[in-house]
Coordinates of C-alpha atoms in Angstrom, one line a residue:
M28 CA -25.7 10.5 0.2
T29 CA -25.0 7.4 -1.9
K30 CA -25.6 7.2 -5.6
P31 CA -28.7 4.9 -5.4
L32 CA -30.3 7.3 -2.9
R33 CA -29.6 10.2 -5.2
I34 CA -31.3 8.3 -8.0
I35 CA -34.4 7.7 -5.9
V36 CA -34.6 11.3 -4.8
S37 CA -34.2 12.5 -8.4
C38 CA -37.0 10.1 -9.5
V39 CA -39.2 11.5 -6.8
V40 CA -38.4 15.1 -8.0
G41 CA -39.1 14.1 -11.6
V42 CA -42.5 12.5 -10.7
A43 CA -43.5 15.5 -8.6
T44 CA -42.5 17.9 -11.4
F45 CA -44.6 15.9 -13.9
L46 CA -47.7 15.8 -11.7
T47 CA -47.4 19.5 -10.9
L48 CA -47.0 20.5 -14.6
L49 CA -49.8 18.1 -15.5
L50 CA -52.3 19.5 -13.0
L51 CA -51.2 23.1 -13.9
G52 CA -51.7 22.4 -17.6
M53 CA -55.1 20.7 -17.1
S54 CA -56.3 23.6 -14.9
I55 CA -55.4 26.2 -17.5
V56 CA -57.1 24.2 -20.3
Q57 CA -60.2 23.7 -18.1
V58 CA -60.5 27.5 -17.5
T59 CA -60.1 28.4 -21.2
H60 CA -62.1 25.5 -22.6
T61 CA -65.2 24.8 -20.5
H62 CA -66.6 22.1 -22.8
D63 CA -64.5 19.0 -23.6
W64 CA -61.5 20.4 -21.9
F65 CA -60.0 17.0 -21.1
F66 CA -60.0 15.9 -24.8
T67 CA -58.7 19.3 -25.8
F68 CA -55.8 18.9 -23.4
L69 CA -55.0 15.5 -24.8
Q70 CA -55.0 16.8 -28.3
M71 CA -52.8 19.8 -27.6
Q72 CA -49.2 19.7 -28.9
I73 CA -46.0 21.5 -28.1
L74 CA -43.0 21.3 -30.4
F75 CA -44.9 18.8 -32.6
M76 CA -45.5 16.4 -29.7
P77 CA -48.4 15.7 -27.5
M78 CA -48.7 17.9 -24.4
V79 CA -48.5 14.9 -22.0
L80 CA -45.3 13.5 -23.7
F81 CA -43.7 17.0 -23.6
L82 CA -44.5 17.4 -19.9
L83 CA -43.1 13.9 -19.3
L84 CA -39.8 14.8 -21.0
L85 CA -39.6 18.0 -19.2
A86 CA -40.1 16.3 -15.8
F87 CA -37.5 13.7 -16.8
S88 CA -35.0 16.4 -17.7
S89 CA -35.6 18.2 -14.4
G90 CA -34.9 14.9 -12.5
V91 CA -31.6 14.4 -14.4
V92 CA -30.6 18.0 -13.8
F93 CA -31.5 17.7 -10.1
F94 CA -29.4 14.4 -9.9
F95 CA -26.3 16.1 -11.2
I96 CA -26.8 19.3 -9.1
L97 CA -27.2 17.2 -6.0
G98 CA -24.1 15.2 -6.8
Y99 CA -22.1 18.4 -7.5
C100 CA -23.2 19.9 -4.2
Q101 CA -22.3 16.7 -2.3
R102 CA -18.8 16.6 -3.9
M103 CA -18.2 20.3 -3.0
V104 CA -19.2 19.6 0.6
L105 CA -17.2 16.4 1.0
K106 CA -14.2 17.4 -1.0
P107 CA -12.4 19.2 1.8
I108 CA -12.5 16.1 4.0
E109 CA -11.9 13.5 1.4
Q110 CA -8.2 14.1 0.9
P111 CA -7.5 14.5 4.7
L112 CA -9.1 11.2 5.4
Q113 CA -7.1 9.5 2.6
N114 CA -3.9 11.1 4.1
L115 CA -4.8 9.7 7.5
A116 CA -5.4 6.2 6.1
A117 CA -2.0 6.4 4.4
G118 CA -0.2 7.5 7.5
K119 CA 0.4 11.1 6.3
Y120 CA 0.0 13.7 9.0
D121 CA 1.6 16.8 7.4
F122 CA -1.4 18.3 5.6
K123 CA -3.7 21.3 6.0
I124 CA -7.5 21.2 6.1
T125 CA -9.0 23.6 3.6
K126 CA -12.1 25.6 3.9
P127 CA -15.1 24.1 2.1
S128 CA -16.3 25.7 -1.1
I129 CA -19.9 25.6 0.2
D130 CA -20.6 27.1 3.6
Y131 CA -22.1 24.0 5.3
Q132 CA -22.0 24.6 9.1
P133 CA -21.9 20.9 10.2
M134 CA -18.8 20.4 8.0
H135 CA -16.8 22.7 10.2
G136 CA -17.3 20.4 13.2
I137 CA -16.3 17.4 11.1
Q138 CA -13.1 19.2 10.0
E139 CA -12.2 20.1 13.5
D140 CA -12.7 16.4 14.5
I141 CA -10.4 15.3 11.6
Q142 CA -7.8 17.8 12.8
M143 CA -8.0 16.5 16.3
I144 CA -7.7 12.9 15.1
R145 CA -4.7 13.9 13.0
D146 CA -2.9 15.5 16.0
K147 CA -3.7 12.5 18.2
L148 CA -2.4 10.0 15.7
Q149 CA 0.7 12.1 15.2
M150 CA 1.3 12.2 18.9
V151 CA 0.8 8.5 19.2
S152 CA 3.3 7.8 16.4
K153 CA 5.8 10.1 18.1
E154 CA 5.4 8.4 21.4
L155 CA 5.7 5.0 19.8
Q156 CA 9.0 5.9 18.1
L157 CA 10.3 7.4 21.4
S158 CA 9.2 4.3 23.4
N159 CA 10.9 1.9 21.0
A160 CA 14.0 4.0 21.0
Q161 CA 14.4 3.4 24.8
P162 CA 16.4 0.2 25.5
K163 CA 14.5 -2.6 27.4
L164 CA 16.8 -4.6 29.6
F165 CA 16.6 -8.3 30.3
N166 CA 19.2 -9.5 32.8
G167 CA 21.4 -6.6 32.1
Q168 CA 21.1 -6.9 28.3
T169 CA 18.8 -5.3 25.8
K170 CA 16.6 -7.5 23.6
E171 CA 18.6 -6.5 20.5
Q172 CA 21.9 -7.4 22.1
I173 CA 20.6 -10.9 23.1
L174 CA 19.2 -11.4 19.5
T175 CA 22.5 -10.2 18.0
E176 CA 24.6 -12.6 20.0
E177 CA 22.4 -15.5 19.2
R178 CA 22.3 -14.6 15.5
H179 CA 26.1 -14.4 15.5
R180 CA 26.4 -17.8 17.1
L181 CA 24.0 -19.4 14.7
A182 CA 25.7 -17.8 11.7
R183 CA 29.1 -19.0 12.8
E184 CA 27.8 -22.6 13.3
L185 CA 26.0 -22.6 10.0
H186 CA 29.0 -21.2 8.1
D187 CA 31.6 -23.5 9.7
S188 CA 29.6 -26.7 9.4
V189 CA 26.6 -26.8 7.0
S190 CA 27.9 -24.2 4.6
Q191 CA 31.3 -25.8 4.3
E192 CA 29.8 -29.3 3.9
L193 CA 27.6 -28.1 1.1
F194 CA 30.5 -26.5 -0.6
A195 CA 32.5 -29.8 -0.3
A196 CA 29.6 -31.8 -1.6
M197 CA 29.3 -29.5 -4.6
M198 CA 33.0 -29.8 -5.4
L199 CA 32.8 -33.6 -5.2
L200 CA 29.7 -33.7 -7.3
S201 CA 31.3 -31.4 -10.0
A202 CA 34.2 -34.0 -10.2
M203 CA 31.7 -36.8 -10.5
N204 CA 29.8 -35.0 -13.3
E205 CA 33.1 -34.5 -15.1
Q206 CA 34.0 -38.2 -14.9
A207 CA 30.5 -39.1 -15.9
R208 CA 30.8 -37.1 -19.1
K209 CA 34.1 -38.6 -19.9
K210 CA 33.0 -42.2 -19.4
Q211 CA 29.6 -41.5 -21.1
V212 CA 27.5 -43.0 -18.4
E213 CA 23.9 -43.9 -19.0
E214 CA 21.4 -41.1 -19.5
N215 CA 19.3 -42.0 -16.4
Q216 CA 22.4 -41.8 -14.2
Q217 CA 23.4 -38.4 -15.8
K218 CA 19.9 -37.1 -15.0
Q219 CA 20.2 -38.2 -11.4
L220 CA 23.5 -36.4 -11.0
T221 CA 22.0 -33.3 -12.5
M222 CA 19.1 -33.5 -10.1
I223 CA 21.4 -33.9 -7.1
T224 CA 23.4 -30.9 -8.4
D225 CA 20.3 -28.8 -8.6
I226 CA 19.3 -29.8 -5.0
I227 CA 22.7 -28.9 -3.6
T228 CA 22.6 -25.6 -5.5
T229 CA 19.2 -24.8 -4.0
A230 CA 20.4 -25.7 -0.6
Q231 CA 23.4 -23.3 -1.0
S232 CA 21.0 -20.5 -2.0
E233 CA 18.9 -21.2 1.0
M234 CA 22.0 -21.1 3.2
R235 CA 23.1 -17.8 1.7
A236 CA 19.6 -16.4 2.5
L237 CA 19.8 -17.7 6.1
L238 CA 23.2 -16.2 6.6
L239 CA 22.0 -12.9 5.2
H240 CA 19.0 -13.2 7.6
L241 CA 21.4 -13.7 10.5
R242 CA 23.5 -10.6 9.8
P243 CA 23.9 -7.9 12.5
V244 CA 20.7 -6.1 13.3
N245 CA 22.2 -2.6 13.6
L246 CA 24.3 -0.6 11.2
E247 CA 27.4 -0.6 13.4
G248 CA 28.1 3.1 12.9
K249 CA 27.5 3.2 9.1
S250 CA 24.8 5.4 7.5
L251 CA 21.6 3.8 6.3
K252 CA 22.5 4.4 2.7
T253 CA 26.0 2.9 3.1
G254 CA 24.7 -0.1 5.0
I255 CA 22.0 -1.0 2.4
E256 CA 24.3 -0.4 -0.6
Q257 CA 27.0 -2.6 0.9
L258 CA 24.4 -5.3 1.5
L259 CA 23.1 -5.1 -2.1
I260 CA 26.6 -5.1 -3.6
E261 CA 27.7 -8.1 -1.5
L262 CA 24.5 -9.9 -2.5
Q263 CA 24.9 -9.1 -6.2
S264 CA 28.3 -10.8 -6.1
K265 CA 26.9 -14.0 -4.7
V266 CA 23.6 -14.5 -6.5
T267 CA 22.5 -14.3 -10.1
I268 CA 19.6 -11.9 -9.5
Q269 CA 19.9 -8.5 -11.3
I270 CA 19.6 -5.8 -8.7
R271 CA 18.9 -2.1 -9.3
W272 CA 18.7 0.4 -6.5
Q273 CA 18.4 4.1 -5.7
I274 CA 19.1 4.9 -2.1
A275 CA 18.8 8.5 -0.8
D276 CA 21.3 9.7 1.9
L277 CA 18.9 10.2 4.7
H278 CA 19.7 11.2 8.3
L279 CA 17.1 9.6 10.6
P280 CA 16.8 8.6 14.3
T281 CA 18.8 5.6 15.2
I282 CA 15.8 3.4 16.0
I283 CA 14.2 4.1 12.5
E284 CA 17.5 3.5 10.7
D285 CA 18.1 0.2 12.5
Q286 CA 14.5 -1.0 11.9
L287 CA 14.6 -0.1 8.2
F288 CA 18.0 -1.8 7.8
R289 CA 16.7 -4.9 9.4
V290 CA 13.5 -4.8 7.2
V291 CA 15.7 -4.6 4.1
Q292 CA 17.5 -7.7 5.3
E293 CA 14.2 -9.5 5.9
L294 CA 12.9 -8.5 2.4
L295 CA 16.1 -9.7 0.7
S296 CA 16.0 -13.0 2.6
N297 CA 12.4 -13.5 1.6
T298 CA 13.2 -12.7 -2.0
L299 CA 16.1 -15.1 -2.1
R300 CA 14.3 -18.0 -0.4
H301 CA 10.8 -17.8 -1.9
A302 CA 10.5 -15.4 -4.8
K303 CA 12.6 -17.2 -7.4
A304 CA 13.1 -13.7 -9.0
Q305 CA 15.4 -12.7 -11.8
E306 CA 15.2 -8.9 -11.1
L307 CA 15.0 -6.9 -8.0
E308 CA 14.5 -3.1 -7.5
V309 CA 15.1 -1.3 -4.2
Y310 CA 14.2 2.4 -3.6
L311 CA 14.6 4.5 -0.5
N312 CA 13.7 8.2 -0.4
E313 CA 11.8 10.9 1.5
V314 CA 8.4 12.0 0.2
N315 CA 6.1 14.5 1.9
Q316 CA 7.6 14.1 5.4
Q317 CA 7.6 10.3 5.0
I318 CA 10.3 7.7 4.5
Q319 CA 9.3 5.5 1.6
L320 CA 11.0 2.1 1.0
R321 CA 9.9 0.1 -2.0
F322 CA 10.9 -3.5 -3.0
I323 CA 9.8 -4.8 -6.4
D324 CA 10.7 -8.2 -7.8
D325 CA 9.5 -10.3 -10.8
G326 CA 9.3 -13.6 -8.9
I327 CA 6.5 -16.1 -8.6
G328 CA 4.5 -13.9 -6.2
F329 CA 1.8 -15.3 -3.9
D330 CA -1.8 -15.0 -3.0
I331 CA -1.9 -12.5 -0.1
S332 CA -5.3 -13.7 1.0
K333 CA -4.0 -17.1 1.9
E334 CA -2.4 -18.0 5.2
K335 CA 1.1 -18.2 3.7
A336 CA 1.0 -14.4 3.3
G337 CA 1.1 -14.1 7.1
S338 CA 4.4 -16.0 7.3
Y339 CA 6.9 -15.2 10.0
G340 CA 9.0 -13.0 7.7
L341 CA 6.3 -10.7 6.6
T342 CA 4.7 -10.6 10.0
N343 CA 8.0 -9.6 11.5
I344 CA 8.4 -6.8 9.0
R345 CA 4.9 -5.5 9.8
E346 CA 5.7 -5.6 13.5
R347 CA 8.9 -3.7 13.1
I348 CA 7.4 -1.0 10.9
Q349 CA 4.3 -0.6 13.1
G350 CA 6.8 -0.2 16.0
V351 CA 8.0 3.1 14.5
G352 CA 4.5 4.3 13.5
G353 CA 4.7 3.2 9.8
T354 CA 2.6 1.3 7.4
V355 CA 3.3 -1.7 5.1
K356 CA 1.5 -2.3 1.8
I357 CA 2.0 -5.5 -0.1
I358 CA 0.8 -6.2 -3.6
S359 CA 1.4 -9.6 -5.1
F360 CA -0.1 -11.9 -7.7
N361 CA 0.8 -15.4 -8.7
N362 CA 3.5 -15.5 -11.3
Q363 CA 3.5 -11.7 -11.5
G364 CA 6.0 -10.6 -8.8
T365 CA 5.6 -8.8 -5.6
S366 CA 5.7 -5.1 -4.6
V367 CA 6.3 -4.0 -1.0
E368 CA 5.8 -0.4 -0.1
I369 CA 6.8 0.8 3.4
K370 CA 6.1 4.3 4.7
V371 CA 7.4 5.7 8.0
P372 CA 6.4 9.3 9.1
I373 CA 9.2 11.8 10.0
F374 CA 8.4 14.2 12.8
K375 CA 10.1 17.5 13.0
E376 CA 9.5 20.4 15.3
G377 CA 6.7 22.6 14.3
N378 CA 5.4 20.4 11.5
V379 CA 1.9 20.3 13.0
S380 CA 0.0 23.2 11.7
D381 CA -2.9 24.8 13.5
D382 CA -5.8 24.8 11.1
S383 CA -8.5 25.8 13.5
S384 CA -8.4 29.4 12.4
A385 CA -8.7 28.4 8.7
I386 CA -11.7 26.2 9.5
S387 CA -13.6 28.8 11.6
R388 CA -13.1 31.6 9.0

């Protein structure tokens, strides 16, 4: 029952109480005072106030009390299913359904339905992870092998051609800047040289981000902790962003480790190319049978309601995480940074508890 409906019901109860008390009081006065009973009733006082006003306050109080009692009973009835529904929405499946405080028979059926939905969602997530763990062959190669070879080829070509040319251009431009300072060229020319330097510097940053994006998809035998930390250490030595991280040493199925590692690469690439951040925080840990990955930067942020929020990078991240039964939550505001929280359920033998006995008791 919604709050407006509870208010309406409480008002009806208050009006009914007032009319009942009014009729009861008038009937008593009519029996005891045969003549002029109506005027006698109007002149009667209780606690130094007219009888009608006292009955009105009493009816109003009864309506308020009924409103809070109704709300309390509703919370007691709905409380046992509120938290399970929130857990399901967040992708958490390892929870128990408690017995309601108030014995309301229809609620038992709802709890059984929630348990059935929980078990089915857990089964679907398990099957999804197992399905994605099976290699899919295209002309004798898996999709990841084809993508890896193409990424290696593009990375080599970019590094050997564009990246080297940008480096050479920066060296030449540095020499030109030095000569310009010695010869004291005009201010307009000096500003143009500075502008060109900024453009090449931005292009080099974009190139680093692209090369990072084209790194190998898998961990190549390393643990997830080692792979992410090496990636962050290498990145810290090449860019000016201050990076803080806390990576737990987790042992996960290969498909989940590879997907999380690739997502970390995607997030780092997006941060370098778009965020213009000065600080970046990366956290990976296990919480309540879930892998939790958090990325927080202090960059320019973006409006997630606009089409740009559905860019290829973020869309690819969502697809990868959904492929292992996980969820992605993105919070971002203009000029206030971005926070990305990723949760992936971990399934272990016997982690689904049978709550049917607890519900029926």
